[in-house]
XYZ file of C-alpha atoms in Angstrom:
647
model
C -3.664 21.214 25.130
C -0.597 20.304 23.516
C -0.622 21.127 19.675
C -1.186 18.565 17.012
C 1.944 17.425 15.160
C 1.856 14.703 13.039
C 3.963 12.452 12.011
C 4.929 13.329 15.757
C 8.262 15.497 16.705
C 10.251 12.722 18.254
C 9.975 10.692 14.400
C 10.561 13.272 11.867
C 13.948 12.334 11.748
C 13.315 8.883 10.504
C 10.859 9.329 7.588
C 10.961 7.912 4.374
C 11.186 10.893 2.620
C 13.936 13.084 4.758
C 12.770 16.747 5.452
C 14.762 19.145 3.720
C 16.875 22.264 5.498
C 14.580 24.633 4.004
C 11.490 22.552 5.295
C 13.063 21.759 9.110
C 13.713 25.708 8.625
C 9.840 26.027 8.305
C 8.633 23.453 10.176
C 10.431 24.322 13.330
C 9.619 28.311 13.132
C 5.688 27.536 12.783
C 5.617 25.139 15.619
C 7.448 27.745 17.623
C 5.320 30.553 16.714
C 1.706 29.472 15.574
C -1.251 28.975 18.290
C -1.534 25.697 19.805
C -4.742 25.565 18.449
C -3.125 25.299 14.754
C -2.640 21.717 14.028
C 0.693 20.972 11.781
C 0.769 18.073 9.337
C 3.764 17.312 7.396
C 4.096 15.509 4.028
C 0.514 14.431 4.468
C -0.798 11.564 2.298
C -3.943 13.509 1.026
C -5.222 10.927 -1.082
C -1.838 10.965 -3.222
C -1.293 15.058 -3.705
C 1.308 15.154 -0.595
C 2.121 19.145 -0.144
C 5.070 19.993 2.306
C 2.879 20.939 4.982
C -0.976 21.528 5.920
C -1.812 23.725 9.015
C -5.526 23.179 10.437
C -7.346 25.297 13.356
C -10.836 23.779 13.144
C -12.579 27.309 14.241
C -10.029 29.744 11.562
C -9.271 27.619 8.527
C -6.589 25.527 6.588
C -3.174 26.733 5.225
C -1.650 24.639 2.230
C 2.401 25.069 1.806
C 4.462 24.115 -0.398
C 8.474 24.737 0.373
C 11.139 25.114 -2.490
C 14.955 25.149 -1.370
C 16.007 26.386 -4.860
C 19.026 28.643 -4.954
C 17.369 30.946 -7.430
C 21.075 32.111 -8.471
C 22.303 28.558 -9.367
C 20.982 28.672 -12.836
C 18.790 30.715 -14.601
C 14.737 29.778 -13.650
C 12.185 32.047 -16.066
C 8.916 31.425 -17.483
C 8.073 30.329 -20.886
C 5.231 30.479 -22.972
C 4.591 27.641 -25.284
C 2.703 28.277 -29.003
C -0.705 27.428 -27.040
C -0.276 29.660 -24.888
C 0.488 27.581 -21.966
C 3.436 29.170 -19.282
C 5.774 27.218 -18.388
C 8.425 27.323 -15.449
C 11.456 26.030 -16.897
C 15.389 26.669 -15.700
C 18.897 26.783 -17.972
C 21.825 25.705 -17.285
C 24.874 26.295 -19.318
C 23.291 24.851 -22.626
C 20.867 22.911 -21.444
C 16.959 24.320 -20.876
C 14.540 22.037 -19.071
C 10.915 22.285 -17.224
C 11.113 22.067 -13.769
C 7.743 21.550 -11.088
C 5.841 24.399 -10.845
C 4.813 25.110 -7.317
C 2.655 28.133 -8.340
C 0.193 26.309 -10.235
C 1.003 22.943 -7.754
C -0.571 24.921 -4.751
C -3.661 25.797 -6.695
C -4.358 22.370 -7.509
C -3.896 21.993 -3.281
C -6.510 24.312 -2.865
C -9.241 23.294 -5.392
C -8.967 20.003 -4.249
C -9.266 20.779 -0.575
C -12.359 22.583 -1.071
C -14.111 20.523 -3.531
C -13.385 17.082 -2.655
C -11.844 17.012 0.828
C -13.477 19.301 2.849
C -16.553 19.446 0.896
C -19.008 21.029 3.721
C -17.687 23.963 3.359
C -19.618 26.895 2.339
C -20.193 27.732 -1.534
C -18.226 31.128 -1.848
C -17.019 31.745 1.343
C -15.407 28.781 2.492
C -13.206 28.825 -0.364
C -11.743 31.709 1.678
C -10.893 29.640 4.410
C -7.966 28.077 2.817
C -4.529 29.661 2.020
C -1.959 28.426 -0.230
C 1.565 29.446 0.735
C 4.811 28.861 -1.674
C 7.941 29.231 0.549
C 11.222 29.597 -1.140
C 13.538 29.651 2.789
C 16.988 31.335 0.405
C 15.542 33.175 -2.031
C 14.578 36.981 -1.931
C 11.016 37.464 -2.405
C 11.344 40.047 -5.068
C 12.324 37.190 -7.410
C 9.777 34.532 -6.323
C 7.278 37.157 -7.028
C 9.003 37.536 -10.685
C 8.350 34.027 -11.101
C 5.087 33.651 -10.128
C 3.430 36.697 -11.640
C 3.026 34.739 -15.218
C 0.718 32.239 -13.714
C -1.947 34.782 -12.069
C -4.896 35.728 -13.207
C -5.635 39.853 -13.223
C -7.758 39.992 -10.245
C -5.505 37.213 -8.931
C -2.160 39.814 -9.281
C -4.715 42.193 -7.180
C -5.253 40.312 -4.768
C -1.853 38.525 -4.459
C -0.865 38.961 -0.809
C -4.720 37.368 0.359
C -5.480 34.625 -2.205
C -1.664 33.487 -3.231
C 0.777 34.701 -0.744
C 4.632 34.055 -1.304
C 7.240 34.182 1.594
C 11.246 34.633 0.686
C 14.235 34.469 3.025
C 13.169 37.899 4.465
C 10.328 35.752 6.182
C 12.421 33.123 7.806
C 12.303 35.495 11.054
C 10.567 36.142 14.446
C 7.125 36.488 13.009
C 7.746 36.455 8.682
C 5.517 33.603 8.093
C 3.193 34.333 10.158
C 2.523 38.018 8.532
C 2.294 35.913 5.294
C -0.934 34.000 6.342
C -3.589 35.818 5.934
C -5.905 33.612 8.086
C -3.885 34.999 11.203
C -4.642 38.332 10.570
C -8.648 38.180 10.705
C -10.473 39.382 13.879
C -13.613 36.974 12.873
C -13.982 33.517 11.799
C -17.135 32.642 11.210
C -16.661 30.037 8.416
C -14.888 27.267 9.310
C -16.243 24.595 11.744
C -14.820 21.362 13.936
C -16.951 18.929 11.647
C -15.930 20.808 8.384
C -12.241 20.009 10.126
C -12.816 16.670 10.554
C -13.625 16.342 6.823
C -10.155 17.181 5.836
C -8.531 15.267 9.130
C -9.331 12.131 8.059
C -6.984 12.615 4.540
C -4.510 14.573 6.586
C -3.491 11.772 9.292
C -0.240 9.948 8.684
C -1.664 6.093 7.383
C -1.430 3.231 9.598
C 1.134 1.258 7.192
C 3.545 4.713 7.237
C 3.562 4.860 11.080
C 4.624 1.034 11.157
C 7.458 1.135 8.551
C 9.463 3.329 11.044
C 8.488 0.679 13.997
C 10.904 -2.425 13.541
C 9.663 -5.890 13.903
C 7.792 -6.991 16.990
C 8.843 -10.889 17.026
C 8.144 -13.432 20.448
C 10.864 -15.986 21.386
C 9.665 -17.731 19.238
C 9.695 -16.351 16.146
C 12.976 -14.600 17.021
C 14.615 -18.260 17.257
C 13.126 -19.122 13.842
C 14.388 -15.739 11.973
C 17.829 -15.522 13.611
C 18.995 -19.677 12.716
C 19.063 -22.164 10.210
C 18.634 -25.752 10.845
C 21.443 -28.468 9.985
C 20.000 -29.141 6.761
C 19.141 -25.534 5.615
C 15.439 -26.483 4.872
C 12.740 -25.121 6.978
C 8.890 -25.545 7.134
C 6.837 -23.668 9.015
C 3.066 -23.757 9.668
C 0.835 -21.318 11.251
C -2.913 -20.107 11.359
C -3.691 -16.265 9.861
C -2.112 -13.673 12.519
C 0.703 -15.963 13.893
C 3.577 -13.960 12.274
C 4.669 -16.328 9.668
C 5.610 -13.283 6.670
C 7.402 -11.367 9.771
C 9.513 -14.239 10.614
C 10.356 -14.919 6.248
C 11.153 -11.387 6.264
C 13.429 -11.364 9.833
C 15.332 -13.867 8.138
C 15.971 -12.531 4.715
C 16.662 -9.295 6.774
C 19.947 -11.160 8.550
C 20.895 -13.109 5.567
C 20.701 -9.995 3.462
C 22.981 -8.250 6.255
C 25.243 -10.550 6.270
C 25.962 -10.234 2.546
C 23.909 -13.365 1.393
C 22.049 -13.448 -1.799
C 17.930 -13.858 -1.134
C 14.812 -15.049 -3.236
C 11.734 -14.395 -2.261
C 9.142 -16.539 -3.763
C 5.280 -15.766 -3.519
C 2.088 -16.700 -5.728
C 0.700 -13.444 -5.753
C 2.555 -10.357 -7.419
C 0.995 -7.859 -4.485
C 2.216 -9.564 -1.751
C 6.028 -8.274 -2.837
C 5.418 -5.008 -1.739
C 4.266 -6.344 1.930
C 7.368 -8.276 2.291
C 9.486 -5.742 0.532
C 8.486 -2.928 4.072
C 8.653 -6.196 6.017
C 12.622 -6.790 5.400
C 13.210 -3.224 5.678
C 12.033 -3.264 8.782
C 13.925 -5.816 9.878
C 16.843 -4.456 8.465
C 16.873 -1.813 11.266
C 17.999 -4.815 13.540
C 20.997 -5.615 11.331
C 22.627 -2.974 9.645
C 25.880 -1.602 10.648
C 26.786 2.197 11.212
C 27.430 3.983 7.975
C 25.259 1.404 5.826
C 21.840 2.623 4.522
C 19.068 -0.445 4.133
C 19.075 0.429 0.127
C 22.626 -1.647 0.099
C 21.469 -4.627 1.649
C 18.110 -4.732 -0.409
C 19.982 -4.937 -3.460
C 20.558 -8.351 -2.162
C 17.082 -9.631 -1.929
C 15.015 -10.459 -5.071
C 11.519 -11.079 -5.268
C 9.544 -13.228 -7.884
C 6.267 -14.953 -7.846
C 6.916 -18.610 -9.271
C 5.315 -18.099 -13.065
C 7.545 -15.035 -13.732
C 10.699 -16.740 -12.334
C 9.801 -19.972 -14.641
C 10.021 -17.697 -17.314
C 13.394 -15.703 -16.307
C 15.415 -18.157 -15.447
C 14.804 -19.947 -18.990
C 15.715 -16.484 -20.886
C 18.673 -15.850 -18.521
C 21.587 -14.842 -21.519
C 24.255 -17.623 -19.165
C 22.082 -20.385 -20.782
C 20.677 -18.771 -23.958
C 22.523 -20.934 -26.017
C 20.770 -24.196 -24.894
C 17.396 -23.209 -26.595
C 15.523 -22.839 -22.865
C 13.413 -20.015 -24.045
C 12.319 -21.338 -27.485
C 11.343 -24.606 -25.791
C 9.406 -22.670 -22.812
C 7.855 -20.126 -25.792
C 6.436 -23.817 -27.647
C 5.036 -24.677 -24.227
C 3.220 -21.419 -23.647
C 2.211 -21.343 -27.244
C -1.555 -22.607 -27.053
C -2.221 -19.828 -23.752
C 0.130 -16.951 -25.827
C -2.415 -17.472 -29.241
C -5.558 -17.351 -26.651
C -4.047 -13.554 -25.332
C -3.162 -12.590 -28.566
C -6.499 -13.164 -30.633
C -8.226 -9.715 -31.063
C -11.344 -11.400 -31.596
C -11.584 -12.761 -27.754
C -12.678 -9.808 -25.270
C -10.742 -10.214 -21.926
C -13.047 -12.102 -20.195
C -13.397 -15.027 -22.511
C -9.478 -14.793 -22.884
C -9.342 -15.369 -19.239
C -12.083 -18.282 -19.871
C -10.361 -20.170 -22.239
C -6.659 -19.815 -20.927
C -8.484 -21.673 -17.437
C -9.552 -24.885 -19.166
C -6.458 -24.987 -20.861
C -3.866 -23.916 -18.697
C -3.622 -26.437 -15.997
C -1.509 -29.199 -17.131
C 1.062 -26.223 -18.766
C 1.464 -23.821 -16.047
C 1.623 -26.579 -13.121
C 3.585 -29.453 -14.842
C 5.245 -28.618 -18.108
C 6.654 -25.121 -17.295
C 8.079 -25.919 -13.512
C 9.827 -29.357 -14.859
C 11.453 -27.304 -17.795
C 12.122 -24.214 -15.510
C 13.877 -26.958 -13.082
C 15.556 -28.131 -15.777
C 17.000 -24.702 -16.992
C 17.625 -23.592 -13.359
C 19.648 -26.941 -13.108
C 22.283 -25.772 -16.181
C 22.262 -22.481 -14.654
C 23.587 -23.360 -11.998
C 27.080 -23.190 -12.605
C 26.902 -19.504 -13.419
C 24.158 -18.381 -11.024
C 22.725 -19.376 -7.366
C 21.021 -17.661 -4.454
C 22.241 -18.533 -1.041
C 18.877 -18.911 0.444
C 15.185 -19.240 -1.157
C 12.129 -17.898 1.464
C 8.711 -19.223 -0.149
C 5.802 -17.243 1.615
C 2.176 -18.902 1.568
C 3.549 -21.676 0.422
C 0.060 -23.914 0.121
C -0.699 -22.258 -2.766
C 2.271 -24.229 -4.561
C 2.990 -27.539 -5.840
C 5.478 -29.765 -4.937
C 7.068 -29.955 -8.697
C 6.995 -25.875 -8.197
C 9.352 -25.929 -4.866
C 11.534 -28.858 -6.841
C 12.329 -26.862 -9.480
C 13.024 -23.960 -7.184
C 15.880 -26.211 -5.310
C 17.980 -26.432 -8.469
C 18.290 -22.582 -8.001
C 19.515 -22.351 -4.094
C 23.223 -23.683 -3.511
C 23.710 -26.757 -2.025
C 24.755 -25.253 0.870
C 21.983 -22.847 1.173
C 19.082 -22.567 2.771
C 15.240 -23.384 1.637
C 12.478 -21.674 3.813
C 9.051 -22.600 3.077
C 5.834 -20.867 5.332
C 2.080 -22.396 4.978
C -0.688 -21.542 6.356
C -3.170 -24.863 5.564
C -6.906 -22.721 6.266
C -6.195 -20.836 3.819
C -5.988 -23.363 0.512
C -8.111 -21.280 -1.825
C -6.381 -22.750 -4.625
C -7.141 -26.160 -3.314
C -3.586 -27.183 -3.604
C -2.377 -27.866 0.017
C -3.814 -31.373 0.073
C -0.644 -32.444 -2.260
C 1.653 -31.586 0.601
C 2.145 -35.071 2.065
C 4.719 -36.457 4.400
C 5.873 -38.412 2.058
C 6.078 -35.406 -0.542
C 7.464 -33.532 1.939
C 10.327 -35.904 3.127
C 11.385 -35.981 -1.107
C 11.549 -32.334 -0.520
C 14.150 -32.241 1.605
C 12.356 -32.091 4.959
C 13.297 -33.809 8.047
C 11.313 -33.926 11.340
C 7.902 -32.203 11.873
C 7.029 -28.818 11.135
C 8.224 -25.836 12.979
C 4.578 -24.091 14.210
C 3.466 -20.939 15.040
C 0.462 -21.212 17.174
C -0.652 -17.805 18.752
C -2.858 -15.489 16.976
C -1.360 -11.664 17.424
C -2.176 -9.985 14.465
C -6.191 -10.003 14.662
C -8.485 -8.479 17.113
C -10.630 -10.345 18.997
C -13.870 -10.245 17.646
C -12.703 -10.443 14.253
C -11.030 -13.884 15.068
C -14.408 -15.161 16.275
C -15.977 -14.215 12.877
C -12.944 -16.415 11.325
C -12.677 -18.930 13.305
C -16.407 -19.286 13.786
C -16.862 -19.412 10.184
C -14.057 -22.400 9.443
C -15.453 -24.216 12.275
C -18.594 -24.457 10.307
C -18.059 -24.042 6.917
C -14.539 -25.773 6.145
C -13.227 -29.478 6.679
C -11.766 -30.044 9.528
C -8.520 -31.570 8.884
C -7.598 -28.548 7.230
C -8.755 -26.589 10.328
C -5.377 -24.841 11.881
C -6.809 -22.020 14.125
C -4.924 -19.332 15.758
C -4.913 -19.735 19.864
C -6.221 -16.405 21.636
C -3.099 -14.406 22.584
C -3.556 -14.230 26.545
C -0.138 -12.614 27.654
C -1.293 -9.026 26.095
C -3.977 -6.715 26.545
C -5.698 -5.990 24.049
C -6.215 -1.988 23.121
C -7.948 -0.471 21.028
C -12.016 -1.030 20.320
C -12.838 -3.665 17.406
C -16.095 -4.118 15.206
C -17.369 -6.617 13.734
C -20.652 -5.690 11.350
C -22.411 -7.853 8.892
C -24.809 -6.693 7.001
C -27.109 -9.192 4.720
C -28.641 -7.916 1.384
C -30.172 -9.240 -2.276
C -27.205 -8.992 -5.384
C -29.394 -6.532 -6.207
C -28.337 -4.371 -3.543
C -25.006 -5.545 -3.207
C -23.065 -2.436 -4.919
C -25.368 0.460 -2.834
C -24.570 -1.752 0.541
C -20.631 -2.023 -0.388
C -20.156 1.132 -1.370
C -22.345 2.593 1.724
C -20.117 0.523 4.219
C -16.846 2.099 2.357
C -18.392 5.699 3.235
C -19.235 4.100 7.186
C -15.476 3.299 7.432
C -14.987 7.047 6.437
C -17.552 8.589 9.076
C -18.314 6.102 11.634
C -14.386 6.070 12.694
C -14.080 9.267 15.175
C -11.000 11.167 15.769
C -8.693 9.211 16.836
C -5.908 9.388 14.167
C -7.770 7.315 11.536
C -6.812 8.318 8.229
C -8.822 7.157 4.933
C -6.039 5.553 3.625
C -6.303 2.558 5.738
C -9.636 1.673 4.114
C -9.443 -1.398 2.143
C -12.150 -3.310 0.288
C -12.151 -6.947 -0.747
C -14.289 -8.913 -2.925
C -13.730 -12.130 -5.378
C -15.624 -10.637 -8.475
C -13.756 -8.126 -11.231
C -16.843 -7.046 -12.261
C -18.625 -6.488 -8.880
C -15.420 -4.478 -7.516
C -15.614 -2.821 -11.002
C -18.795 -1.409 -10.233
C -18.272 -0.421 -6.422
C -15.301 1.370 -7.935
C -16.795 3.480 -10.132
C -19.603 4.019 -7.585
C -17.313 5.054 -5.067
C -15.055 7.856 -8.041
C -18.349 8.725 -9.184
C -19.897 9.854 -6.534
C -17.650 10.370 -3.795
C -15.487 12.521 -5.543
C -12.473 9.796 -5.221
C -12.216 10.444 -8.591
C -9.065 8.352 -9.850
C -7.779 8.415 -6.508
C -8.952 4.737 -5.169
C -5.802 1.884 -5.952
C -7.432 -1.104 -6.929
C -6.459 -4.391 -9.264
C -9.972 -5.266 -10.746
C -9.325 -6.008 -14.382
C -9.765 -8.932 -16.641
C -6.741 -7.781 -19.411
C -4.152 -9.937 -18.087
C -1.766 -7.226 -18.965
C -3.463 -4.312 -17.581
C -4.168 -6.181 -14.025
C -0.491 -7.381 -14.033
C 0.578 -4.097 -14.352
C -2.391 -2.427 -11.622
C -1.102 -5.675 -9.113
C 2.297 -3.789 -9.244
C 1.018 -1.411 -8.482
C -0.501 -1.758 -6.140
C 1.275 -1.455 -2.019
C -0.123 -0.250 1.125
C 1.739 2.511 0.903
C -0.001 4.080 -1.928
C -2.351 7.181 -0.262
C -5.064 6.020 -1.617
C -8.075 3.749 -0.371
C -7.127 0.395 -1.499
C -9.461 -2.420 -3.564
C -8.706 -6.157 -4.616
C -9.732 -9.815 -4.322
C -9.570 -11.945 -1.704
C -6.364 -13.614 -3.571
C -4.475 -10.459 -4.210
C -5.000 -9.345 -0.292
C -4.113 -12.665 0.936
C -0.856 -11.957 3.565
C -1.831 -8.759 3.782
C -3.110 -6.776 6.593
C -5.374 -3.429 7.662
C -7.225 -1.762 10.044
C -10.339 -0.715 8.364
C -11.760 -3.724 6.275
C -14.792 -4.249 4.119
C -15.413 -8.006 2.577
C -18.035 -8.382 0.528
C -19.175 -12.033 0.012
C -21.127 -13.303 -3.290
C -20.835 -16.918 -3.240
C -19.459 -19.640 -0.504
C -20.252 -22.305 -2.510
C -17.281 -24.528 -3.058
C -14.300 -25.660 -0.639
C -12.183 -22.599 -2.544
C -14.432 -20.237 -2.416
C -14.888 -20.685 1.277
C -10.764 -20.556 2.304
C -10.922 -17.243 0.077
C -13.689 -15.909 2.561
C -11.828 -17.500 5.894
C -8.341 -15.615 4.173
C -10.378 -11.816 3.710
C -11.955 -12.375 7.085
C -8.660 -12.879 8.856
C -7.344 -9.800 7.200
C -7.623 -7.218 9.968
C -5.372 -6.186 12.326
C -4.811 -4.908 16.076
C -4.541 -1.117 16.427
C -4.551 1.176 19.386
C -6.881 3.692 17.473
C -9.564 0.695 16.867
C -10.117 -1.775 13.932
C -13.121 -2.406 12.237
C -14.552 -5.113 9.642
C -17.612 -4.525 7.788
C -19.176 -7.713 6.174
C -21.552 -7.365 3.268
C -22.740 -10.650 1.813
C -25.556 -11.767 -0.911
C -24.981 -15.453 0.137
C -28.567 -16.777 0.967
C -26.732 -19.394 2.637
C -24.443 -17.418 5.037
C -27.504 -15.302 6.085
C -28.404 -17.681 9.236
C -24.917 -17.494 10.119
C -24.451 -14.067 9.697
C -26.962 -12.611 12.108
C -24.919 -13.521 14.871
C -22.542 -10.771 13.817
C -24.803 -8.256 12.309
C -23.211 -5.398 15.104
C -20.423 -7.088 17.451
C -17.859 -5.054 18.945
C -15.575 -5.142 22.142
């Protein structure tokens, strides 16, 4: 059987983080010389720690390395001992001393970790055993890494040195060298390490879903192709589509050739996360456009990306038009909201209360016409050549005005809608007529086919909008017959008291973790959705307290305006962690390993935010699965057609 590489051979070359010489150098003499059975992992996400390399044989044991190409001659490395007593690797260089990473005491942390919170069925004392840290320095002589390294051993540590904390040098990068480093290799018994103790660690170790797909470029049908690749005669665009249809992945095709072609790009959304989405989206579609010799970083300095309340504020600060007062004006607007965040006596919540009933009339009328208005005088100074607004029924008509004064009169003005999903209830001011003052002509441009979700997830969706929302605002995907579908899907629902609700979220978090087989799922993919702070709050700290995810789970559930502006930023896909937000913050998003938990459908809102979270997942070839758990006495009829559906 072939040996385990992953991310496979034929794609190290194009990872986001190149592989150094000295780690190729490694990589390439363990796959050479290491038992098929010995499974090689490079950079792997492990919840966020990311070590050069992890080897696993599921019947031996697990090998940690970490790779240094230091020229130890370069400048002068030593150790230093603070007043506390603390060491401290730090290097000189003429005058200048600094502290530098410390792989020494880096590779313990591998270790400990591995054993007590990744591969946790491993045996007490011995299994500790079972893993091997390895520092690697590929052109440095050993006798000097061992110089190093000494200060940060314990006695019977220094002992023991060549078992428990082995070093390799440049004398190792030969026929056999590593290998006599790794002390695993040497035993004639293993007797500690087992295939389901393996699988433990395997599902931390395997590349995420989102990090496979960023080297993949975009998959686009005639369609869509047409849509990202020309402009009409006017410049201004609508499209509409249902959840799945590809409407980001065209927005993102087309700032991808406008951005190669040296054009200026704003992207526009209502919700800070979705930046990062689109943000791998154009990058991938920059792989299309870029010429030989140019990296994608160049073009990407040409996009920006905004949502519409923190544009509204920049472009009435912008120093071209300080002089006309803008800012003071906007700051007089924003006044009653700015003394509602700023009284010490309010606790977050009631902040957020109060700023609600208030906030209305400011943040949808007053601040876009004076943000149009300051956009307007900027204009002579500053302009982007196009402006892409992505789910654009979340914004107003005066919001998409004000953005015109900002796009040259010969640019181009992109907005994509998806009408099922209105869970701000603002789609419904989107009129013809509206839309003609916008600078619309002819119908809308439509994406019809559903690609994205699986099929049995779609039936949940669409099932549940048939029923549940109006239906004029009803814009379903169509089944996409013209491929097969691979890959099994779940649906599971699972109906419990508020009570319960925590235990049952939290238990269907751990399901995604278990229930998944091996089939190159990794834990990363796991995502969990619901529309209460406090309720994710608590499933949170369930899941760090006792999972032993321990800091380690990304997640935007705060009421401190500041603090969850700050975790939405956060907050990307590509983060190795398990991921956790609302409904609103996931909206545009996508995943292959979903839990939704429902507390309320009461309300035409509150029911597009469930229809957006169930229309989340997405196709894979290793399977996708959505687990539904919902406290809604009213869904519970509806929900026992789905409490185990798969295909």
């Amino acid at each position: 059987m072939p040996r385990i590489v992953e991310p496979p051979r034929n794609e190290l070359d194009s990872l986001r983080q190149p592989l150094t010489v000295g780690e190729r150098l490694v990589f390439d003499q363990l796959d050479r010389e290491l038992d098929e059975a010995w499974e090689i992992y490079l950079q792997p996400h492990l919840n966020g720690m990311r070590p050069d390399f992890v080897l696993l044989n599921p019947t031996v044991g697990i090998v940690v390395i970490e790779v240094k190409d230091w020229n130890l001659d370069a400048m002068h490395y030593f150790v230093k001992t603070r007043d506390n007593g603390h060491a401290e690797l730090c290097a000189r260089k003429g005058d200048e001393e600094f502290a530098i990473p410390n792989p020494f005491s880096r590779i313990k942390e591998y270790k400990e970790a591995i054993f007590n919170i990744y591969c946790p069925r491993l045996p007490e004392r011995a299994g500790f055993g079972t893993i091997t840290p390895l520092v690697i320095f590929p052109f440095a002589p050993r006798d000097q890494i061992l110089e190093l390294q000494t200060p940060f051993l314990k006695d019977n540590e220094r002992e023991n040195r060549e078992t428990w904390f082995p070093v390799a040098g440049k004398e190792d990068m030969t026929a056999g060298g590593l290998k006599s480093r790794i002390p695993l290799l040497k035993r004639e018994a293993h007797t500690v390490m087992r295939p389901y103790q393996a699988d433990d660690l395997r599902k931390w170790l395997v590349e995420p879903d989102f990090a496979k797909t960023q080297r993949e470029p975009l998959a686009m049908d005639s369609n869509q192709r047409t849509m990202a690749n020309t402009r009409t005669q006017s410049g201004y665009r609508r499209i509409k589509g249902p959840a799945g249809s590809g409407k980001s992945m065209v927005l993102a095709g087309r700032a991808a050739r406008l951005a190669s072609e040296g054009k200026s790009v704003l992207i526009v959304s209502f919700n800070i996360t979705l930046w990062h989405y689109l943000h791998d989206l154009i990058v991938r579609g920059l792989r299309d456009f870029v010429v030989s010799g140019e990296s994608v970083p160049k073009p990407m300095s040409r996009v920006t990306f905004t949502h519409f309340h923190s544009w509204s504020k920049q472009v009435c600060q912008h120093k071209q038009i300080e002089p006309l007062g803008f800012l003071d004006r906007y700051s007089t607007i924003m006044k009653p909201i700015a003394e509602i965040q700023n009284n010490p006596s309010l606790d977050p919540k009631e902040k957020k209360r109060r700023i609600s009933a208030i906030s209305g009339p400011i943040l949808n009328d007053q601040v876009p016409r004076l943000a149009g208005e300051a956009a307007r005088a900027l204009s002579q100074f500053e302009q982007f050549d196009a402006v892409l607004v992505d789910e654009g029924q979340d914004f107003l008509p005066q919001w998409w005005d004000a953005l015109r004064e900002i796009c040259r009169p010969d640019g181009e003005m992109v907005l994509v809608a998806d009408v099922t999903q209105d869970v701000y209830g603002t789609a419904g001011n989107w009129t013809e007529e509206v839309m003609s003052g916008a600078g619309f002509k002819g119908p809308w441009a439509q994406l019809k086919v559903g690609y994205r979700v699986p099929s049995a997830a779609l039936g949940l969706a669409s099932d549940f909008a048939r029923r549940y929302l109006p239906a004029e605002s009803c814009d379903l995907p169509e089944p996409d017959q013209a491929s097969l579908e691979l890959g099994e899907s779940s649906v599971r629902w699972i109906q419990c008291s508020v009570q319960e609700a925590v235990a049952k979220c939290t238990y269907a978090v751990h399901q995604m973790k278990y229930n998944v087989k091996d089939n190159g799922t990794s834990n990363t993919d796991i995502v969990f959705l619901c529309d209460s702070i406090d309720h994710g709050q608590k499933v949170v700290e369930q899941l760090e307290t006792y999972t032993g995810y321990k800091h380690n789970i990304a997640h935007t559930y705060e009421h401190d305006k500041g603090k969850e502006g700050r975790l939405k930023m956060a907050f990307w896909m590509g983060q190795p962690r398990i991921k956790a937000t609302t409904f609103h913050s996931f909206k545009g998003w996508e995943t292959r390993l979903l839990v939704v938990y429902i507390a309320s459908a009461r309300g035409s809102e509150a029911r597009a935010g469930i229809y957006a979270a169930l229309t989340r997942l997405k196709r894979h070839p290793a399977g996708s699965h959505i687990i539904v758990v919902c406290s809604e006495p009213e869904l519970s009829e509806f929900g026992e057609c789905y409490s185990e559906i798969a295909n």
